[in-house]
Structure formats: structure tokens, C-alpha cells
XYZ file of C-alpha atoms in Angstrom:
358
model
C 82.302 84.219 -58.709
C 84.743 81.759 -56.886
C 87.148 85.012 -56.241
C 84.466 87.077 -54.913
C 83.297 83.523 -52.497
C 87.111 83.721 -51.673
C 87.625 86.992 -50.640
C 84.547 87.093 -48.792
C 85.245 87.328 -44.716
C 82.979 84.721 -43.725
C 84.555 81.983 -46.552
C 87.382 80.912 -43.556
C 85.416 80.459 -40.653
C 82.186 78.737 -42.582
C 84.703 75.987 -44.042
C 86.094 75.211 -40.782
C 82.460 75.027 -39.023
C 81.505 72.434 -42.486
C 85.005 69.932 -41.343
C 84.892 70.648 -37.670
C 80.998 69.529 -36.877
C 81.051 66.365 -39.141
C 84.288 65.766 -37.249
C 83.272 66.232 -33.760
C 80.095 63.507 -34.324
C 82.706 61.270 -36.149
C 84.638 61.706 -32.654
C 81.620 61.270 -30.423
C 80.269 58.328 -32.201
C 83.968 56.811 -31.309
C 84.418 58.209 -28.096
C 80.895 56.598 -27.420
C 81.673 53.507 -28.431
C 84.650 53.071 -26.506
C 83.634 54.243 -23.467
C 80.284 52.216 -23.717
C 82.581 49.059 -23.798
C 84.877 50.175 -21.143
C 81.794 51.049 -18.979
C 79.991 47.989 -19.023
C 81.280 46.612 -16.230
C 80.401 49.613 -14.040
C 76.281 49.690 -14.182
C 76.042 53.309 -12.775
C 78.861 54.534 -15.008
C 77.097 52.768 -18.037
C 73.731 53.861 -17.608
C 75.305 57.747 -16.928
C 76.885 57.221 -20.157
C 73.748 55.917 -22.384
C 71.864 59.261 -20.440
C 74.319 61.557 -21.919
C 74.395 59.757 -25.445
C 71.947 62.553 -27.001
C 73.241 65.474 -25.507
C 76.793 64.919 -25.799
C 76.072 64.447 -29.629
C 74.744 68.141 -29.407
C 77.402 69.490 -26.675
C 80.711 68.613 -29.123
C 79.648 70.330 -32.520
C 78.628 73.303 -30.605
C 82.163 73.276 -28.526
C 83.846 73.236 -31.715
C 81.557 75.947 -33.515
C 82.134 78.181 -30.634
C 86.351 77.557 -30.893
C 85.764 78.637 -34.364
C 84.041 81.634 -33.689
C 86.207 82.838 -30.954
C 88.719 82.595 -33.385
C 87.003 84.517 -35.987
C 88.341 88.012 -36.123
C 86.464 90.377 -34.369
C 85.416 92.879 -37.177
C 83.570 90.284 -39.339
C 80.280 91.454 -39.492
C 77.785 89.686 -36.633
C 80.350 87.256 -35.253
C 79.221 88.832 -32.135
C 75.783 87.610 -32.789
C 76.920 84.129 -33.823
C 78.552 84.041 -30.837
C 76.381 84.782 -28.355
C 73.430 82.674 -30.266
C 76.444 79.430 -30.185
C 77.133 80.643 -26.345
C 73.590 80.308 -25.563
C 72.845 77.067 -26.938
C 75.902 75.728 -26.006
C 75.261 76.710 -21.975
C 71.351 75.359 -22.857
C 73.152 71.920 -24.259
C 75.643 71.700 -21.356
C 72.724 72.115 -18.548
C 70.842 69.213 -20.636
C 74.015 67.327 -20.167
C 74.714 67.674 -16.882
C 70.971 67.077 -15.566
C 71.570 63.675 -17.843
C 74.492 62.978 -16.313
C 72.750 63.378 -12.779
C 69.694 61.391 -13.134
C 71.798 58.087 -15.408
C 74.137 57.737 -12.947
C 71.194 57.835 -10.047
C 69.178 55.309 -12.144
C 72.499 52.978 -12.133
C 73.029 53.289 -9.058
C 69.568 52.103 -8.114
C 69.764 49.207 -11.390
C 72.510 48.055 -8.833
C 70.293 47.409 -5.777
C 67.039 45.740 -7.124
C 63.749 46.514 -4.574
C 62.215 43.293 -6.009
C 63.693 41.113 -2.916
C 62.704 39.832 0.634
C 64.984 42.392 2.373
C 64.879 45.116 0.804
C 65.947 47.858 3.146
C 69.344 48.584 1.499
C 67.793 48.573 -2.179
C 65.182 51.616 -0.659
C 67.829 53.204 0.981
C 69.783 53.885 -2.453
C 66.652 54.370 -3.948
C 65.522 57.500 -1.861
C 69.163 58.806 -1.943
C 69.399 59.131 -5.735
C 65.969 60.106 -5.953
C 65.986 62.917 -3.960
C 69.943 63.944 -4.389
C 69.263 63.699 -8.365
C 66.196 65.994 -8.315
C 68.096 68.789 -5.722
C 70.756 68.537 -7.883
C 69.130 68.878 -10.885
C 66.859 71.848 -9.859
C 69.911 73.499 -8.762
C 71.905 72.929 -12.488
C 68.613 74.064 -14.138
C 68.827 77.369 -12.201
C 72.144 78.139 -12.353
C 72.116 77.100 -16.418
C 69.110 79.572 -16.325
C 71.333 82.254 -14.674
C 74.015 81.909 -17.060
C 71.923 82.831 -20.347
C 70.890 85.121 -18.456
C 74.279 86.939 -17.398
C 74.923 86.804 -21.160
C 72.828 89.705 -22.170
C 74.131 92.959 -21.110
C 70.200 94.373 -20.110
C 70.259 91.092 -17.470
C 73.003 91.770 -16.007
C 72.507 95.962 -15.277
C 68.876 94.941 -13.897
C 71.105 92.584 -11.615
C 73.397 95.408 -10.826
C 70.561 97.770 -10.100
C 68.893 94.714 -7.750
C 72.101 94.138 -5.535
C 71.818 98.418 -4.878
C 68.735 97.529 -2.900
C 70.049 94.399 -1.711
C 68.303 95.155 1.458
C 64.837 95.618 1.014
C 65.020 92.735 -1.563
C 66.807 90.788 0.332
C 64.594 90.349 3.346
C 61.237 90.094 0.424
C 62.300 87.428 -1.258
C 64.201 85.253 2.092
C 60.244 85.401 3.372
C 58.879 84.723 -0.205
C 61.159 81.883 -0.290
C 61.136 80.549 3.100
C 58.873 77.646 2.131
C 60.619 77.008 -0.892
C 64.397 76.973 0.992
C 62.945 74.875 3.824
C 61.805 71.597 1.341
C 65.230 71.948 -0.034
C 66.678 71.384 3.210
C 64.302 68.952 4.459
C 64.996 66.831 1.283
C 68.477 66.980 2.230
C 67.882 65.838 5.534
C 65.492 63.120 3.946
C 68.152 62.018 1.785
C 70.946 61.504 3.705
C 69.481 60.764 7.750
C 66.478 58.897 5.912
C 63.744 58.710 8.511
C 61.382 57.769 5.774
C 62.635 56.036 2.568
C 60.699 54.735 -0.631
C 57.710 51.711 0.168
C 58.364 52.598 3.682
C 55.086 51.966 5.581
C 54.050 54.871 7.764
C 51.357 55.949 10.062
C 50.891 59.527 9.415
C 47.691 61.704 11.097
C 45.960 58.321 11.899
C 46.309 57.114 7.834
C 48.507 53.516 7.654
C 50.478 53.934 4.264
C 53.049 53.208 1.854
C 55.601 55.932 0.593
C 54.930 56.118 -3.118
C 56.972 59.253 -4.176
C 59.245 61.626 -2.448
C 59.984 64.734 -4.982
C 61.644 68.052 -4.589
C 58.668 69.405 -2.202
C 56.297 66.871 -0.841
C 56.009 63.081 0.009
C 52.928 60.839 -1.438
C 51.607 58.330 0.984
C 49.546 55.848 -0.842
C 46.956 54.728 1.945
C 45.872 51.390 2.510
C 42.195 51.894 0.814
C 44.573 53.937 -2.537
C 44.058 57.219 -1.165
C 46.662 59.345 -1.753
C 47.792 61.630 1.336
C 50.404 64.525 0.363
C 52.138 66.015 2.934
C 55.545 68.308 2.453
C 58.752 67.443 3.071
C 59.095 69.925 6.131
C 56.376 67.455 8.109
C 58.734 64.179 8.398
C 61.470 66.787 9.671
C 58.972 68.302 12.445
C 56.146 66.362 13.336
C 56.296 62.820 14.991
C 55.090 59.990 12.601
C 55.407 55.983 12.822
C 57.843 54.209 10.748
C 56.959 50.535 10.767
C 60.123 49.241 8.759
C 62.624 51.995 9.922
C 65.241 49.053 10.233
C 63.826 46.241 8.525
C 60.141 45.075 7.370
C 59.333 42.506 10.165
C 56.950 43.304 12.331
C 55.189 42.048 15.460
C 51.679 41.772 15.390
C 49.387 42.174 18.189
C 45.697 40.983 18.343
C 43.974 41.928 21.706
C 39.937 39.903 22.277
C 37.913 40.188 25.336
C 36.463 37.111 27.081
C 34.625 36.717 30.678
C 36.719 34.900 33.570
C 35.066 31.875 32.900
C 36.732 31.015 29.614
C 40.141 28.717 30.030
C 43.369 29.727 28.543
C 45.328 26.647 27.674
C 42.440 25.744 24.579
C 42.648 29.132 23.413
C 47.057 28.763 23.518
C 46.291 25.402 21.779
C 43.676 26.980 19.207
C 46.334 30.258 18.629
C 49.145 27.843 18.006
C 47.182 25.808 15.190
C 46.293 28.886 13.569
C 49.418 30.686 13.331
C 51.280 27.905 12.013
C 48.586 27.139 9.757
C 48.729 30.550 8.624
C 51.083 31.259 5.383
C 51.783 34.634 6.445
C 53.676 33.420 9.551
C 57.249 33.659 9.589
C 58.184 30.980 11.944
C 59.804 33.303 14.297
C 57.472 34.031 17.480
C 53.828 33.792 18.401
C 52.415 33.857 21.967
C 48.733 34.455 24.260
C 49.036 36.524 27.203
C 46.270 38.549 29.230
C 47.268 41.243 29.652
C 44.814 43.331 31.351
C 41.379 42.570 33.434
C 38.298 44.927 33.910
C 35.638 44.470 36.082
C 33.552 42.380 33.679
C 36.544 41.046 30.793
C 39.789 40.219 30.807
C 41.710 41.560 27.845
C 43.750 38.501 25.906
C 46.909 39.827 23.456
C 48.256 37.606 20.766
C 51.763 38.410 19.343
C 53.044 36.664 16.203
C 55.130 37.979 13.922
C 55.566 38.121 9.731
C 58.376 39.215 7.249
C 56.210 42.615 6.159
C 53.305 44.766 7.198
C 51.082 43.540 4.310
C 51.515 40.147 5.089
C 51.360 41.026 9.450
C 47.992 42.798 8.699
C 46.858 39.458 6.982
C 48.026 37.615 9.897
C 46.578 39.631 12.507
C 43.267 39.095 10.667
C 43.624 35.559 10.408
C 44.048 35.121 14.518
C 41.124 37.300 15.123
C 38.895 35.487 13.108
C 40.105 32.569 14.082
C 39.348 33.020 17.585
C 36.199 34.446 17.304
C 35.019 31.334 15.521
C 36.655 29.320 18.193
C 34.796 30.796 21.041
C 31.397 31.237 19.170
C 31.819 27.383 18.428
C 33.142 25.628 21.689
C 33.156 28.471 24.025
C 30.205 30.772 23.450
C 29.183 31.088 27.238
C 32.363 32.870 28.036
C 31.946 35.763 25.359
C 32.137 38.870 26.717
C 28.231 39.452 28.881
C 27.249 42.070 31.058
C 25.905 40.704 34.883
C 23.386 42.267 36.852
C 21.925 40.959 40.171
C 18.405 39.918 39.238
C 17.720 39.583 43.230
C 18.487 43.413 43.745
C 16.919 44.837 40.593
C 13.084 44.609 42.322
C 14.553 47.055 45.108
C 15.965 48.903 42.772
C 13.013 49.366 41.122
C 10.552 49.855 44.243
C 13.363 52.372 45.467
C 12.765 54.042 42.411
C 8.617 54.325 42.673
C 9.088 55.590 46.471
C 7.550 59.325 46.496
C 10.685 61.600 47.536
């Protein structure tokens, strides 16, 4: 019985696969542990290297099964089986890897710039970058991990011989099938690296004020102000115009425009502005002001600027002034809210004018 398990072809290369995978997890477990602690002063590096934890412990015992079996002579019977099936799910394991490998070292990179901060700007910027590099990048090592399994089986790879014979007609089919798809992939590009819009940007897009929740592979989700969600694709922020109200930072200057007749003074209402605004908590000490800035035949239109450290809290603001001098004029002022004259002297001609037989 032992002679016969001896002398059998398969005795040699089974052994070594029994020592070499307990071997390579003896080496990863080490390897991991080292490099964890050399790591840990590098967050992005770190957090890359906790990502690839799982599927490194799969990558190295199929690495050394597929040594083996390359080494196996090539008349045992279905080594060339084995190795394809070890080929296979080693290219599936190394895709897993590398996708890991993408997305741990984008999530350290954005562990290094926390959003949860006043000025955030630089902290979004990073964020959008690794979000939307890591997912091109993935999509792209899923395909071409897809396309190598593939271009292992010898059917796969005459049907791809036969396709690049007609490399014309296809060609042109699937450049218009894919247009659309081609065209995000650029656009998120663009996104990621020019970044007109970034992550908790605030936007006004087709008339909707909103937040950018998510920016994926092929559209961008604007959470509006009342949590509607509005879902536009990437192409959009690359060809239409749109409003970016913290392009550069997330201060903003508020306006507030109210109507009153030309009887109503301006230095109470400058007095009544300035209590309110710096009563207000959402003011950020930096600039406030009443001007009138335009005059109709019956109103003249007051504007109130004042400023705050975000949208959320200039919104706030804005409402706070307007209410504020509302009340004031209903209260001290109300005979100078805006009323429409007429001349009660010429409305009987009007009138008899109008009764006149024509």
C-alpha cells in the first residue's frame, strides 16, 4: 500500500501543496504583522494594508499551489486542469486584491483629512478624489480581471479572434452602444481631478438648492433642501451651467431684499438691521449692511447683506433679518408698508368718462 502511494505520480506534487500552503499563511500571518507595525505611522498605507488582510491570506497559498503545479511534469494526468482551475482563482483572488488595495488606501487617505471641521474644503476635496478615482479604478481592474479568465479558455479567445475579423462593423456598434457609458467615465475623471463639484458641496441645479450626497461611477445625488433626492449624470456638471455656492470655501453672503413706500426712514431700519444681525447666532462677525438699491414708481427696493460661515447657517440668517424687519415695520412703521395710491379726486371723472355713450 505505501509503495503503490509512492509510486503514484501525484504523491510529489500533493506533499509539496500539504508544506507549501500551511507555509505561505505561516508567512503571511508574519509578513502581516510586520508590516502592520511598520505601517502605523502612515494612515493610508495602514488602512491599504488591513483592506488587503483577507485577500492576501487567499492570494499566497494559491501563488505557491500554482509554482507547484507549473512544476509538475506535464504528462501527469489533469495537471492541465489543476492548473487552469489554480490560474483562475488565482487571477479571481488577485483582482479581489487589487480592488482592496484601491479602495483601503482611498479610505486612508480620506481617515487623514476629517470633513467633521469648520473649513472643510480640503477634507471634501480628498474626499471626492478617492471616491471617484477608487471606483474608476476599480471598475477598470474588475474588467480587465474579467478579461483575463476569460483569455484563459481557448473557446474565449477564438470568439475574440473571430470578433477583431469584423473589427469594423463592431467597432462602430459598440463605440455608439457605449458612448454614454465612455462619456461618465470621462466626466468622472474630469470631476475628480478639476473638481467643479465636490462631496457636501451645495449646488443650485435646475432651480433645486442642494447638497452633494454621492458622486459614483455614473451619476451625482443631490439631496435637496426639503430630502428630495435629484439624480443627474455625471456628463451634466461637465456641460450644463450650475451654481456652486462653496466652490472656494463655505462662506457666503446673504442678501435679503423688502419693499417699503418713500415715506419710511432709513437710519431706524440700519439701527433695527444692526441689532438683529448681531443678535443673530448665525452671524459670523464679518459684514452686514442696508442699501436701496432700486426704486419703482410706488416702492423702493431695500437689500440687506450679512454674511455666515455656511449656507445652512446663511439661509437661517437671511430668515432671521426678514422676519425681523417685517415685525419692525408692522410694529413702529406700519404706514410706510408697501400701498398702492390712487387719486380719489380723479376717480369720479374717471368714472363719468366711463358712463359717457361713445
Amino acid at each position: 500500500m505505501m509503495k503503490e502511494l509512492l509510486a503514484n505520480p501525484w504523491f510529489g506534487p500533493l506533499v509539496a501543496a500539504l508544506i507549501a500552503v500551511p507555509l505561505s499563511l505561516l508567512i503571511h500571518r508574519i509578513g502581516g504583522m510586520v508590516l502592520e507595525r511598520v505601517t502605523r505611522s502612515v494612515p493610508a498605507l495602514h488602512t491599504m494594508l488591513l483592506s488587503i488582510k483577507l485577500p492576501a491570506k487567499v492570494v499566497l497559498p494559491l501563488v505557491a499551489l500554482q509554482l507547484i503545479w507549473q512544476a509538475a511534469p506535464d504528462d501527469l494526468r489533469f495537471v492541465g486542469n489543476v492548473r487552469h482551475l489554480n490560474g483562475l482563482l488565482l487571477i479571481a483572488a488577485a483582482t479581489w486584491l487589487a480592488v482592496g488595495a484601491v479602495s483601503g488606501f482611498a479610505e486612508g487617505m480620506v481617515k487623514q483629512h476629517p470633513s467633521d471641521v469648520r473649513d472643510n474644503l480640503e477634507a471634501r476635496r480628498v474626499l471626492t478624489q478617492a471616491r471617484v478615482l477608487a471606483r474608476t479604478a476599480n471598475s477598470v481592474l474588475l474588467v480587465a480581471g474579467g478579461a483575463l479568465m476569460l483569455m484563459t479558455f481557448p473557446g474565449a479567445r477564438q470568439v475574440g479572434a473571430s470578433l477583431l475579423a469584423s473589427a469594423g462593423v463592431i467597432g462602430i456598434v459598440a463605440g455608439l452602444a457605449a458612448k454614454p457609458v465612455f462619456s461618465n467615465l470621462i466626466a468622472g475623471l474630469q470631476i475628480a481631478l478639476a473638481q467643479p463639484i465636490r462631496l457636501d458641496d451645495v449646488l443650485v441645479v435646475e432651480g433645486e438648492w442642494g447638497r452633494v450626497e454621492e458622486i459614483n461611477g455614473t451619476f451625482v445625488v443631490l439631496r435637496i433642501w426639503d430630502d428630495r433626492r435629484l439624480i443627474l449624470p455625471l456628463t451634466y456638471f461637465i456641460e450644463q451651467p450650475f451654481q456652486n455656492w462653496t466652490r472656494h470655501d463655505s462662506q457666503l453672503l446673504g442678501s435679503v431684499f423688502v419693499f417699503a413706500d418713500y415715506g419710511m426712514p432709513l437710519a431706524p431700519l440700519r439701527a433695527e438691521v444692526e441689532r438683529i444681525v448681531k443678535a443673530a447666532p448665525e452671524w459670523d462677525g464679518r459684514f452686514f449692511n442696508l442699501r436701496v438699491t432700486d426704486a419703482t414708481e410706488r416702492t423702493m427696493q431695500i437689500r440687506v447683506l450679512c454674511t455666515a460661515a455656511s449656507s445652512a447657517l446663511a439661509f437661517d440668517l437671511r430668515c432671521t433679518v426678514r422676519e425681523g424687519l417685517i415685525d419692525f415695520m408692522q410694529r413702529e412703521y406700519p404706514q410706510f408698508l408697501p400701498k398702492v395710491r390712487f387719486d380719489s379726486e380723479s376717480e369720479p371723472r374717471a368714472a363719468a368718462g366711463a358712463m359717457e355713450p361713445r
